[in-house]
mmCIF file of C-alpha atoms in Angstrom:
data_model
loop_
_atom_site.group_PDB
_atom_site.id
_atom_site.type_symbol
_atom_site.label_atom_id
_atom_site.label_comp_id
_atom_site.label_asym_id
_atom_site.label_seq_id
_atom_site.Cartn_x
_atom_site.Cartn_y
_atom_site.Cartn_z
ATOM 1 C CA MET A 16 0.053 0.676 -0.184
ATOM 2 C CA VAL A 17 1.261 3.615 -1.262
ATOM 3 C CA PHE A 18 -0.252 6.571 0.118
ATOM 4 C CA ARG A 19 -0.532 7.837 -3.257
ATOM 5 C CA ASP A 20 -2.387 4.760 -4.400
ATOM 6 C CA TRP A 21 -5.598 5.995 -1.598
ATOM 7 C CA SER A 22 -7.734 9.221 -1.076
ATOM 8 C CA ASP A 23 -6.912 11.119 2.235
ATOM 9 C CA LYS A 24 -10.115 9.545 3.635
ATOM 10 C CA ASP A 25 -9.376 5.499 2.712
ATOM 11 C CA PHE A 26 -5.800 6.036 3.926
ATOM 12 C CA ILE A 27 -6.422 7.818 7.074
ATOM 13 C CA SER A 28 -9.325 5.144 7.427
ATOM 14 C CA LEU A 29 -7.123 2.083 7.013
ATOM 15 C CA ILE A 30 -4.863 3.471 9.458
ATOM 16 C CA TYR A 31 -7.219 4.554 12.231
ATOM 17 C CA ASP A 32 -8.782 0.428 11.738
ATOM 18 C CA MET A 33 -5.203 -1.077 12.181
ATOM 19 C CA VAL A 34 -4.830 1.605 15.778
ATOM 20 C CA ASP A 35 -8.607 1.102 16.348
ATOM 21 C CA THR A 36 -7.883 -2.816 16.564
ATOM 22 C CA ALA A 37 -4.249 -2.898 17.801
ATOM 23 C CA ASP A 38 -3.427 -4.005 21.527
ATOM 24 C CA ALA A 39 0.058 -2.318 21.335
ATOM 25 C CA ILE A 40 1.766 -0.346 18.917
ATOM 26 C CA VAL A 41 5.929 -0.289 19.307
ATOM 27 C CA HIS A 42 7.035 2.906 17.568
ATOM 28 C CA TYR A 43 10.470 5.259 18.223
ATOM 29 C CA ASN A 44 9.271 8.563 19.641
ATOM 30 C CA GLY A 45 5.824 7.810 17.507
ATOM 31 C CA LYS A 46 3.916 8.545 21.356
ATOM 32 C CA SER A 47 5.211 12.134 20.865
ATOM 33 C CA PHE A 48 5.029 12.417 17.105
ATOM 34 C CA ASP A 49 3.188 10.011 15.289
ATOM 35 C CA MET A 50 0.455 9.281 17.275
ATOM 36 C CA LYS A 51 0.062 12.477 17.772
ATOM 37 C CA HIS A 52 -0.333 13.509 14.090
ATOM 38 C CA LEU A 53 -2.593 10.576 13.473
ATOM 39 C CA ASN A 54 -4.777 11.492 16.434
ATOM 40 C CA ARG A 55 -5.122 15.166 14.589
ATOM 41 C CA GLU A 56 -5.990 13.477 11.126
ATOM 42 C CA PHE A 57 -8.831 11.216 12.817
ATOM 43 C CA LEU A 58 -10.053 14.198 14.701
ATOM 44 C CA LEU A 59 -10.539 16.052 11.328
ATOM 45 C CA ALA A 60 -12.124 13.102 9.339
ATOM 46 C CA LYS A 61 -14.634 12.605 12.512
ATOM 47 C CA LEU A 62 -13.371 9.725 13.617
ATOM 48 C CA ASP A 63 -13.698 8.709 17.661
ATOM 49 C CA PRO A 64 -11.118 7.947 19.478
ATOM 50 C CA PRO A 65 -9.349 4.628 18.769
ATOM 51 C CA SER A 66 -9.467 2.015 21.276
ATOM 52 C CA PRO A 67 -7.086 1.880 24.097
ATOM 53 C CA TYR A 68 -3.662 0.553 23.107
ATOM 54 C CA LYS A 69 -0.456 0.112 24.691
ATOM 55 C CA ASN A 70 2.368 2.528 23.560
ATOM 56 C CA ILE A 71 5.694 0.892 23.581
ATOM 57 C CA ASP A 72 7.969 3.790 22.734
ATOM 58 C CA LEU A 73 11.541 2.861 22.358
ATOM 59 C CA LEU A 74 12.426 5.945 22.775
ATOM 60 C CA SER A 75 11.410 6.279 26.501
ATOM 61 C CA THR A 76 12.517 2.947 26.829
ATOM 62 C CA MET A 77 16.553 4.858 25.927
ATOM 63 C CA ARG A 78 15.640 7.631 27.596
ATOM 64 C CA GLN A 79 14.885 5.870 31.028
ATOM 65 C CA ASN A 80 17.265 3.261 31.031
ATOM 66 C CA PHE A 81 20.082 4.392 29.216
ATOM 67 C CA LYS A 82 22.867 7.558 28.807
ATOM 68 C CA PHE A 83 24.147 7.035 24.777
ATOM 69 C CA ALA A 84 25.456 10.168 23.416
ATOM 70 C CA SER A 85 22.399 10.821 21.537
ATOM 71 C CA ASN A 86 18.843 8.705 21.532
ATOM 72 C CA LYS A 87 18.081 8.919 17.887
ATOM 73 C CA LEU A 88 17.284 5.570 16.624
ATOM 74 C CA GLU A 89 20.320 6.398 13.689
ATOM 75 C CA TRP A 90 22.777 6.599 17.044
ATOM 76 C CA THR A 91 21.884 4.062 18.849
ATOM 77 C CA SER A 92 20.795 1.466 16.439
ATOM 78 C CA ILE A 93 24.289 1.762 15.255
ATOM 79 C CA GLN A 94 26.188 1.332 18.849
ATOM 80 C CA LEU A 95 24.017 -1.705 19.321
ATOM 81 C CA GLY A 96 25.572 -3.285 16.674
ATOM 82 C CA TYR A 97 22.409 -3.103 13.617
ATOM 83 C CA GLU A 98 23.065 -1.562 10.518
ATOM 84 C CA GLY A 99 21.730 2.032 10.499
ATOM 85 C CA LYS A 100 19.228 4.463 9.109
ATOM 86 C CA VAL A 101 19.033 4.762 4.980
ATOM 87 C CA GLN A 102 20.484 8.180 3.834
ATOM 88 C CA ASN A 103 17.928 10.166 2.219
ATOM 89 C CA ARG A 104 17.616 13.360 0.489
ATOM 90 C CA GLY A 105 15.135 14.254 3.782
ATOM 91 C CA MET A 106 12.432 17.063 3.298
ATOM 92 C CA GLN A 107 13.249 16.886 -1.164
ATOM 93 C CA LEU A 108 12.515 12.858 -1.232
ATOM 94 C CA TRP A 109 8.910 13.844 0.690
ATOM 95 C CA LEU A 110 8.113 16.866 -1.436
ATOM 96 C CA ASP A 111 9.345 14.736 -4.845
ATOM 97 C CA CYS A 112 7.152 11.960 -3.405
ATOM 98 C CA MET A 113 4.161 14.352 -3.113
ATOM 99 C CA ALA A 114 4.869 15.422 -6.851
ATOM 100 C CA GLY A 115 4.386 11.899 -7.735
ATOM 101 C CA ASP A 116 8.037 10.806 -8.981
ATOM 102 C CA THR A 117 8.386 7.568 -9.312
ATOM 103 C CA SER A 118 12.219 7.325 -8.082
ATOM 104 C CA ALA A 119 11.212 9.406 -5.100
ATOM 105 C CA TRP A 120 8.715 6.750 -4.264
ATOM 106 C CA ARG A 121 11.180 3.382 -4.390
ATOM 107 C CA GLU A 122 13.458 5.028 -2.213
ATOM 108 C CA MET A 123 11.295 6.078 -0.011
ATOM 109 C CA LYS A 124 9.731 1.972 0.278
ATOM 110 C CA LYS A 125 13.613 1.138 0.746
ATOM 111 C CA TYR A 126 13.910 4.163 3.381
ATOM 112 C CA ASN A 127 10.823 2.818 5.268
ATOM 113 C CA ILE A 128 11.870 -0.758 5.417
ATOM 114 C CA GLN A 129 14.408 -0.049 6.867
ATOM 115 C CA ASP A 130 13.239 2.002 9.273
ATOM 116 C CA VAL A 131 10.793 -1.254 10.294
ATOM 117 C CA ARG A 132 13.587 -3.482 10.448
ATOM 118 C CA LEU A 133 15.494 -1.361 12.731
ATOM 119 C CA LEU A 134 12.573 -0.759 14.968
ATOM 120 C CA GLU A 135 12.357 -4.459 15.140
ATOM 121 C CA ASP A 136 15.409 -4.991 16.147
ATOM 122 C CA MET A 137 15.856 -2.374 18.292
ATOM 123 C CA TYR A 138 12.530 -4.264 19.933
ATOM 124 C CA ASP A 139 14.177 -6.328 20.559
ATOM 125 C CA ALA A 140 17.146 -6.181 21.640
ATOM 126 C CA LEU A 141 15.356 -3.560 24.657
ATOM 127 C CA LEU A 142 12.338 -6.417 25.574
ATOM 128 C CA PRO A 143 14.094 -7.251 28.624
ATOM 129 C CA TRP A 144 13.775 -3.094 29.446
ATOM 130 C CA ILE A 145 10.582 -2.113 29.002
ATOM 131 C CA LYS A 146 8.952 -1.005 31.974
ATOM 132 C CA ASN A 147 5.306 -2.470 32.056
ATOM 133 C CA HIS A 148 5.350 -4.558 28.857
ATOM 134 C CA PRO A 149 2.040 -6.476 28.537
ATOM 135 C CA ASN A 150 1.390 -10.020 28.491
ATOM 136 C CA TRP A 151 1.706 -11.332 25.037
ATOM 137 C CA GLY A 152 -0.028 -14.455 26.848
ATOM 138 C CA LEU A 153 -3.260 -13.473 28.042
#
């Protein structure tokens, strides 16, 4: 699924359904950033707040338990022996994607796939340190 293939309403509705049915959401700075942006979009779409879910914000885990020189995902993931983020053109990449540039979309896909892999690696590494982690066995 790529945003350009959906209307704003369809895209927000799909994400809302995923959030609304989630028991937990794992992210890196998502509680302070991504989820607030999504909540704004839900409000603008006249959707009710999603059902309660557990926020597993790995940035919070890093800040609570460790003192790295930087808590950015790029830095901490490399320090833990992972590949790090895919370098990209920053805001220009976003602008090119919004303009429909297919090569920019390929670059964005590569970037996002690596971001998800990093998040999974970091989750596995930090799992013993996550306070109040939900019990998946229930």
